[in-house]
CSV table of C-alpha atoms in Angstrom, one decimal:
chain,number,residue,atom,x,y,z
O,1403,MET,CA,86.2,101.1,125.0
O,1404,SER,CA,84.1,99.8,122.1
O,1405,GLU,CA,85.6,98.5,118.8
O,1406,LEU,CA,85.1,100.1,115.5
O,1407,GLN,CA,83.7,97.4,113.4
O,1408,GLY,CA,85.1,96.6,110.0
O,1409,ALA,CA,88.3,98.7,110.1
O,1410,GLU,CA,91.9,98.2,110.9
O,1411,ALA,CA,95.1,100.3,110.7
O,1412,VAL,CA,98.3,100.3,109.0
O,1413,VAL,CA,101.1,102.6,110.1
O,1414,LEU,CA,104.1,103.2,107.8
O,1415,VAL,CA,107.3,103.6,109.9
O,1416,GLY,CA,110.0,102.6,107.7
O,1417,GLY,CA,111.8,106.0,107.0
O,1418,LYS,CA,115.4,106.7,107.9
O,1419,GLY,CA,114.5,110.3,109.0
O,1420,THR,CA,117.7,111.7,107.7
O,1421,ARG,CA,116.7,115.2,108.1
O,1422,LEU,CA,116.4,114.6,111.8
O,1423,ARG,CA,120.1,113.5,111.9
O,1424,PRO,CA,121.9,113.1,114.3
O,1425,LEU,CA,118.8,112.1,116.5
O,1426,THR,CA,117.8,109.3,114.1
O,1427,LEU,CA,121.3,107.5,114.1
O,1428,SER,CA,120.2,105.9,117.3
O,1429,ALA,CA,116.4,105.5,116.9
O,1430,PRO,CA,114.0,105.6,114.2
O,1431,LYS,CA,112.0,108.9,113.8
O,1432,PRO,CA,108.7,107.5,115.2
O,1433,MET,CA,110.5,106.2,118.2
O,1434,LEU,CA,112.0,109.6,119.3
O,1435,PRO,CA,110.9,110.8,122.5
O,1436,THR,CA,108.1,113.3,121.9
O,1437,ALA,CA,106.3,114.9,125.0
O,1438,GLY,CA,107.6,112.1,127.1
O,1439,VAL,CA,106.9,109.0,125.0
O,1440,PRO,CA,108.0,107.7,121.6
O,1441,PHE,CA,106.1,109.7,119.1
O,1442,LEU,CA,104.3,106.5,117.7
O,1443,THR,CA,102.7,106.0,121.0
O,1444,HIS,CA,100.6,109.2,120.5
O,1445,LEU,CA,99.4,108.1,117.1
O,1446,LEU,CA,98.7,104.5,118.4
O,1447,SER,CA,96.9,106.0,121.3
O,1448,ARG,CA,94.6,108.1,119.0
O,1449,ILE,CA,94.0,104.9,116.8
O,1450,ARG,CA,92.9,102.9,119.9
O,1451,GLU,CA,90.7,105.9,121.0
O,1452,VAL,CA,88.5,105.7,118.0
O,1453,GLY,CA,88.0,101.9,118.5
O,1454,ILE,CA,90.4,100.4,116.0
O,1455,THR,CA,92.3,97.6,117.8
O,1456,HIS,CA,94.2,95.6,114.9
O,1457,VAL,CA,97.3,97.7,113.7
O,1458,VAL,CA,100.1,96.5,111.4
O,1459,LEU,CA,103.4,98.5,111.5
O,1460,GLY,CA,105.3,98.4,108.2
O,1461,THR,CA,109.0,98.7,109.4
O,1462,SER,CA,112.5,98.9,107.7
O,1463,TYR,CA,115.1,101.1,109.3
O,1464,LYS,CA,115.9,99.8,112.9
O,1465,ALA,CA,113.0,97.5,112.4
O,1466,GLU,CA,113.6,95.5,115.7
O,1467,VAL,CA,113.3,98.7,117.9
O,1468,PHE,CA,109.5,98.8,117.4
O,1469,GLU,CA,108.8,95.3,118.7
O,1470,GLU,CA,111.2,95.5,121.5
O,1471,HIS,CA,109.2,98.7,122.7
O,1472,PHE,CA,105.5,97.8,121.9
O,1473,GLY,CA,105.7,94.0,121.8
O,1474,ASP,CA,102.2,92.7,120.9
O,1475,GLY,CA,100.5,96.0,121.7
O,1476,SER,CA,98.5,94.6,124.5
O,1477,THR,CA,99.5,97.4,127.0
O,1478,LEU,CA,97.9,100.1,124.7
O,1479,GLY,CA,94.9,97.7,124.2
O,1480,LEU,CA,95.9,96.9,120.7
O,1481,GLU,CA,96.9,93.8,118.7
O,1482,LEU,CA,100.0,94.9,117.0
O,1483,GLU,CA,101.7,92.9,114.0
O,1484,TYR,CA,104.9,93.8,112.2
O,1485,VAL,CA,106.1,93.5,108.7
O,1486,VAL,CA,109.9,94.3,107.8
O,1487,GLU,CA,110.4,95.9,104.4
O,1488,GLU,CA,113.6,94.3,103.2
O,1489,VAL,CA,114.2,96.8,100.2
O,1490,PRO,CA,112.7,100.1,99.8
O,1491,LEU,CA,109.3,99.8,98.3
O,1492,ASP,CA,108.0,103.4,98.3
O,1493,THR,CA,104.6,104.4,99.9
O,1494,ALA,CA,102.1,102.2,98.0
O,1495,GLY,CA,104.5,99.3,98.0
O,1496,ALA,CA,104.9,99.4,101.6
O,1497,ILE,CA,101.1,99.3,102.1
O,1498,ARG,CA,101.0,96.4,99.6
O,1499,ASN,CA,103.8,94.6,101.5
O,1500,VAL,CA,101.5,94.3,104.7
O,1501,ALA,CA,98.4,93.2,102.7
O,1502,HIS,CA,98.7,89.3,103.8
O,1503,LEU,CA,98.0,90.4,107.5
O,1504,LEU,CA,94.9,92.6,106.8
O,1505,ARG,CA,91.4,91.1,107.3
O,1506,GLU,CA,88.9,94.0,107.5
O,1507,PRO,CA,87.0,95.7,104.5
O,1508,ASP,CA,88.4,99.2,105.5
O,1509,VAL,CA,92.0,99.9,106.1
O,1510,MET,CA,93.1,103.1,107.6
O,1511,VAL,CA,96.7,104.0,106.6
O,1512,PHE,CA,98.9,106.5,108.5
O,1513,ASN,CA,102.4,108.0,107.7
O,1514,GLY,CA,104.3,107.5,111.1
O,1515,ASP,CA,105.7,110.8,111.2
O,1516,ILE,CA,102.6,113.1,110.9
O,1517,LEU,CA,101.1,114.7,114.0
O,1518,SER,CA,97.4,115.4,113.3
O,1519,GLY,CA,94.3,116.5,115.1
O,1520,VAL,CA,92.1,115.0,112.4
O,1521,ASP,CA,88.6,113.4,113.4
O,1522,LEU,CA,89.5,109.8,112.5
O,1523,ARG,CA,85.9,108.4,112.8
O,1524,GLY,CA,85.0,111.4,110.6
O,1525,VAL,CA,87.5,110.3,108.0
O,1526,LEU,CA,86.2,106.7,108.1
O,1527,ASP,CA,82.5,108.0,107.9
O,1528,THR,CA,83.4,110.0,104.7
O,1529,HIS,CA,84.8,106.9,103.1
O,1530,ARG,CA,81.7,104.8,104.1
O,1531,THR,CA,79.1,107.5,103.2
O,1532,ASN,CA,80.5,107.9,99.6
O,1533,ALA,CA,81.3,104.3,99.1
O,1534,ALA,CA,84.9,105.5,98.2
O,1535,ASP,CA,87.6,103.2,96.8
O,1536,VAL,CA,90.0,105.3,98.7
O,1537,THR,CA,89.4,108.4,100.9
O,1538,LEU,CA,92.4,110.9,101.6
O,1539,HIS,CA,92.6,113.3,104.6
O,1540,LEU,CA,93.2,116.6,103.0
O,1541,VAL,CA,94.4,119.6,105.1
O,1542,LYS,CA,94.2,123.2,104.1
O,1543,VAL,CA,97.4,124.9,104.6
O,1544,GLU,CA,98.5,128.6,104.3
O,1545,ASP,CA,101.2,128.0,102.0
O,1546,PRO,CA,100.6,125.0,99.7
O,1547,ARG,CA,103.5,125.7,97.5
O,1548,ARG,CA,105.8,123.4,99.4
O,1549,PHE,CA,103.4,120.5,98.9
O,1550,GLY,CA,101.7,118.5,96.2
O,1551,CYS,CA,98.0,119.7,95.9
O,1552,VAL,CA,94.9,117.7,95.8
O,1553,PRO,CA,91.9,119.5,94.3
O,1554,THR,CA,88.4,118.2,94.7
O,1555,ASP,CA,84.9,118.8,93.1
O,1556,ALA,CA,81.8,120.0,94.6
O,1557,GLU,CA,81.0,116.4,95.8
O,1558,GLY,CA,84.3,116.2,97.4
O,1559,ARG,CA,85.9,113.7,94.8
O,1560,VAL,CA,89.3,114.1,94.2
O,1561,THR,CA,90.0,115.4,90.6
O,1562,ALA,CA,93.9,115.3,90.3
O,1563,PHE,CA,97.1,114.9,92.1
O,1564,LEU,CA,99.4,118.0,91.3
O,1565,GLU,CA,103.0,118.3,92.0
O,1566,LYS,CA,104.6,121.2,93.8
O,1567,THR,CA,104.0,124.5,92.0
O,1568,GLU,CA,104.7,128.2,92.4
O,1569,ASN,CA,101.0,128.9,91.7
O,1570,PRO,CA,98.8,126.1,93.2
O,1571,PRO,CA,95.2,126.0,92.3
O,1572,THR,CA,94.1,124.8,95.8
O,1573,ASP,CA,95.2,125.1,99.3
O,1574,GLN,CA,94.5,121.3,100.1
O,1575,ILE,CA,97.4,119.0,100.4
O,1576,ASN,CA,97.7,115.4,101.0
O,1577,ALA,CA,98.0,115.1,104.9
O,1578,GLY,CA,99.3,111.4,104.9
O,1579,CYS,CA,96.3,109.7,106.3
O,1580,TYR,CA,94.0,107.4,104.0
O,1581,VAL,CA,91.2,104.8,104.2
O,1582,PHE,CA,91.6,102.2,101.6
O,1583,LYS,CA,89.2,99.4,100.6
O,1584,ARG,CA,91.3,96.3,101.2
O,1585,SER,CA,90.6,95.1,97.8
O,1586,VAL,CA,92.3,98.2,96.4
O,1587,ILE,CA,95.4,97.5,98.4
O,1588,GLU,CA,95.5,93.9,97.2
O,1589,ALA,CA,95.5,95.2,93.6
O,1590,ILE,CA,98.6,97.1,94.1
O,1591,PRO,CA,101.5,95.4,92.3
O,1592,ALA,CA,103.6,93.4,94.8
O,1593,GLY,CA,107.4,93.2,95.2
O,1594,ARG,CA,108.4,96.4,93.5
O,1595,PRO,CA,108.5,100.0,94.5
O,1596,VAL,CA,105.1,101.8,94.0
O,1597,SER,CA,104.3,105.4,94.8
O,1598,VAL,CA,100.8,106.1,96.0
O,1599,GLU,CA,100.9,109.9,94.7
O,1600,ARG,CA,102.6,109.2,91.3
O,1601,GLU,CA,101.3,105.8,90.3
O,1602,THR,CA,98.4,104.3,92.5
O,1603,PHE,CA,96.2,107.3,92.9
O,1604,PRO,CA,96.6,108.6,89.4
O,1605,GLY,CA,95.9,105.1,88.0
O,1606,LEU,CA,92.8,104.8,90.1
O,1607,LEU,CA,91.5,108.2,88.9
O,1608,GLU,CA,92.0,107.1,85.2
O,1609,SER,CA,90.0,103.9,85.8
O,1610,GLY,CA,87.2,105.7,87.1
O,1611,ALA,CA,87.6,104.6,90.8
O,1612,ARG,CA,86.1,107.0,93.5
O,1613,LEU,CA,88.7,108.9,95.4
O,1614,GLN,CA,87.1,111.0,98.1
O,1615,GLY,CA,88.6,113.9,100.0
O,1616,HIS,CA,87.9,114.3,103.8
O,1617,VAL,CA,88.9,118.2,103.9
O,1618,ASP,CA,89.5,120.0,107.2
O,1619,THR,CA,91.7,122.6,108.9
O,1620,SER,CA,92.6,120.3,112.0
O,1621,TYR,CA,95.9,120.6,113.5
O,1622,TRP,CA,98.7,119.1,111.1
O,1623,LEU,CA,102.4,118.9,111.3
O,1624,ASP,CA,105.1,116.9,109.5
O,1625,LEU,CA,107.8,116.1,112.0
O,1626,GLY,CA,110.4,115.6,109.4
O,1627,THR,CA,112.8,118.5,110.4
O,1628,PRO,CA,114.3,119.3,113.8
O,1629,ALA,CA,112.2,122.7,114.1
O,1630,ALA,CA,109.0,120.9,113.4
O,1631,PHE,CA,109.9,118.1,115.8
O,1632,VAL,CA,110.5,120.5,118.6
O,1633,GLN,CA,107.3,122.3,117.7
O,1634,GLY,CA,105.4,119.2,117.6
O,1635,SER,CA,106.5,117.9,121.0
O,1636,ALA,CA,105.8,121.4,122.4
O,1637,ASP,CA,102.4,121.6,121.0
O,1638,LEU,CA,101.6,118.1,122.6
O,1639,VAL,CA,103.0,119.2,126.0
O,1640,ARG,CA,100.8,122.4,125.9
O,1641,GLY,CA,97.7,120.4,124.7
O,1642,VAL,CA,97.7,122.3,121.3
O,1643,ALA,CA,97.8,118.9,119.5
O,1644,PRO,CA,95.7,116.1,120.7
O,1645,SER,CA,96.9,112.9,122.4
O,1646,ALA,CA,95.6,110.3,124.7
O,1647,ALA,CA,99.3,109.2,125.8
O,1648,LEU,CA,100.7,112.4,127.4
O,1649,PRO,CA,102.4,111.1,130.7
O,1650,ALA,CA,101.4,114.1,132.5
O,1651,ALA,CA,98.6,117.0,132.4
O,1652,PRO,CA,99.3,119.6,129.7
O,1653,GLY,CA,101.1,122.6,130.6
O,1654,ASP,CA,104.3,124.7,130.2
O,1655,ALA,CA,106.4,121.7,130.7
O,1656,ILE,CA,106.6,117.9,131.5
O,1657,VAL,CA,109.0,116.5,134.0
O,1658,LEU,CA,109.5,112.9,134.0
O,1659,ALA,CA,110.6,110.6,136.9
O,1660,ASP,CA,113.9,111.3,138.8
O,1661,ALA,CA,114.5,114.6,137.0
O,1662,LYS,CA,116.0,117.3,139.1
O,1663,VAL,CA,115.0,120.9,138.4
O,1664,ASP,CA,116.4,123.6,140.4
O,1665,ASP,CA,113.8,125.8,142.0
O,1666,GLY,CA,115.7,128.8,140.2
O,1667,ALA,CA,115.4,127.2,136.7
O,1668,ARG,CA,112.7,128.2,134.3
O,1669,LEU,CA,110.7,125.5,132.2
O,1670,THR,CA,108.5,127.2,129.6
O,1671,GLY,CA,106.9,126.7,126.3
O,1672,GLY,CA,105.8,123.2,126.3
O,1673,SER,CA,109.2,121.8,127.3
O,1674,THR,CA,109.9,118.0,128.2
O,1675,VAL,CA,112.6,117.1,130.6
O,1676,GLY,CA,113.5,113.4,130.3
O,1677,VAL,CA,114.0,110.8,132.8
O,1678,GLY,CA,117.0,111.6,135.1
O,1679,CYS,CA,117.7,114.8,133.6
O,1680,THR,CA,119.2,117.7,135.7
O,1681,VAL,CA,118.4,121.5,135.0
O,1682,ALA,CA,120.7,123.7,137.1
O,1683,SER,CA,119.9,127.1,138.8
O,1684,ASP,CA,119.0,130.0,136.7
O,1685,ALA,CA,119.0,127.9,133.6
O,1686,VAL,CA,116.2,128.4,130.9
O,1687,VAL,CA,114.5,125.7,129.0
O,1688,ASP,CA,112.0,127.1,126.6
O,1689,GLY,CA,110.0,125.0,124.0
O,1690,SER,CA,112.8,122.2,124.0
O,1691,VAL,CA,113.0,118.5,124.5
O,1692,LEU,CA,115.7,117.2,126.8
O,1693,PHE,CA,116.2,113.3,126.3
O,1694,ASP,CA,116.7,111.2,129.2
O,1695,GLY,CA,119.8,111.9,131.3
O,1696,ALA,CA,120.5,115.3,129.7
O,1697,VAL,CA,122.1,118.0,132.0
O,1698,VAL,CA,121.6,121.8,131.5
O,1699,GLY,CA,124.2,123.7,133.6
O,1700,GLU,CA,123.9,126.8,135.6
O,1701,GLY,CA,122.6,129.9,133.6
O,1702,ALA,CA,122.4,128.1,130.4
O,1703,VAL,CA,119.8,128.9,127.8
O,1704,VAL,CA,118.1,126.2,125.7
O,1705,GLU,CA,115.6,127.4,123.3
O,1706,ARG,CA,113.5,125.3,120.8
O,1707,SER,CA,116.3,122.7,120.8
O,1708,VAL,CA,116.8,118.9,121.3
O,1709,ILE,CA,119.3,117.9,123.8
O,1710,GLY,CA,120.2,114.3,123.3
O,1711,ALA,CA,120.3,111.5,125.9
O,1712,ASN,CA,123.1,112.2,128.4
O,1713,ALA,CA,124.3,115.1,126.8
O,1714,LEU,CA,125.8,118.2,128.8
O,1715,VAL,CA,125.2,121.7,128.2
O,1716,GLN,CA,127.6,123.4,130.5
O,1717,ALA,CA,127.1,126.8,132.5
O,1718,GLY,CA,126.2,129.8,130.7
O,1719,ALA,CA,126.0,128.0,127.2
O,1720,VAL,CA,123.2,129.3,124.8
O,1721,VAL,CA,121.6,126.7,122.5
O,1722,LYS,CA,119.0,128.0,120.2
O,1723,ASP,CA,117.2,126.2,117.3
O,1724,ALA,CA,119.9,123.5,117.5
O,1725,VAL,CA,120.3,119.8,117.9
O,1726,ILE,CA,122.9,118.2,120.2
O,1727,GLY,CA,123.5,114.6,119.8
O,1728,ASP,CA,123.4,111.9,122.4
O,1729,GLY,CA,126.4,112.1,125.0
O,1730,ALA,CA,127.8,115.4,123.4
O,1731,VAL,CA,129.2,118.3,125.5
O,1732,VAL,CA,128.6,121.8,124.8
O,1733,GLY,CA,131.2,123.8,126.8
O,1734,ALA,CA,130.5,126.6,129.1
O,1735,ARG,CA,129.8,129.9,127.2
O,1736,CYS,CA,129.4,128.3,123.8
O,1737,GLU,CA,126.9,129.7,121.4
O,1738,LEU,CA,125.0,127.3,119.3
O,1739,ILE,CA,122.1,128.8,117.2
O,1740,GLY,CA,120.2,128.7,113.9
O,1741,GLY,CA,120.1,125.1,113.0
O,1742,ALA,CA,123.6,124.0,114.4
O,1743,ARG,CA,123.7,120.1,114.8
O,1744,VAL,CA,126.5,118.5,117.2
O,1745,TRP,CA,126.9,114.8,116.5
O,1746,PRO,CA,126.9,112.3,119.4
O,1747,GLY,CA,129.9,112.3,121.7
O,1748,VAL,CA,131.4,115.4,120.2
O,1749,VAL,CA,133.0,117.8,122.9
O,1750,LEU,CA,133.0,121.5,122.4
O,1751,PRO,CA,135.5,123.2,124.8
O,1752,GLU,CA,134.7,126.2,126.7
O,1753,ALA,CA,133.6,129.1,124.5
O,1754,GLY,CA,134.7,126.9,121.6
O,1755,VAL,CA,131.9,128.0,119.3
O,1756,ARG,CA,130.5,131.5,119.5
O,1757,PHE,CA,128.7,133.9,117.5
O,1758,SER,CA,129.4,136.9,119.6
O,1759,THR,CA,132.5,138.9,119.4
O,1760,ASP,CA,133.5,138.9,123.0
O,1761,ALA,CA,135.5,136.1,124.3
């Protein structure tokens, strides 16, 4: 695969992923199994696919986990380097913190928890064609009220950065993927927290720098919540979201090595069944993620949920839109729905939690 000249990548993976607890108690969010591999593998594979080979990871929370898994990156055809953020430096501060390892004129920067189908070469082409100082991937969303908005003029230049508002003037939002001139990164103040949205980008606009928008309607999802994490994994499995790292062909489900799925069980909706899992007869697993070693008992129903490593969902239990922590036990005939979270190692007795009136 040819190399993309003059460009490298930075991936920010320092967040604690508090909205995804209890899943992120044991692993950083970008390392959670997503469609059969750590989420970050999907992003790194897409970066490699466009010909970028030098990638710097900006880590913080459970920093050692990344290097233990990816090493020098050679198995992915990459040269990976790591920088640990000792104190929180915010988005721009985290980018500045890795500047000493950068060597190319153009630097693509990614938030490590965004699943996106954007054409990465297209973003870089936009940056170079417009001789921009910074180019931002902007994605159009149906409801921009939950996000900060980024309007652009007729030439695609960014004109402002607007906070969340009830009446957004544009449907374009910051999608968490940028191209910086390396000289711009080196001008960010070092050694203190700096926000790209509140300080760096507004400051660049004021100074007359060229901030360019690359606007599209590609697949885009922030994996910050359990519901989004489950949806992202299912979209990868079904081939709705692009990846060069799926461990099997896209389809209704991916079943990893040594998993035992009874012929009478149903796997649908882009589910992932992890290594060594067991899914018993008449069980239904729909649009869900089973981490390695999870067990789903006879007649149990698991929908749009995450079942942690070595957790047990016993016979006849119903788990919908819920998160079950590693090693937890959901007793037979329990019903867990609508955002329920069970912490690691917790044991719920038979019929101990129900939403139905019958026992």
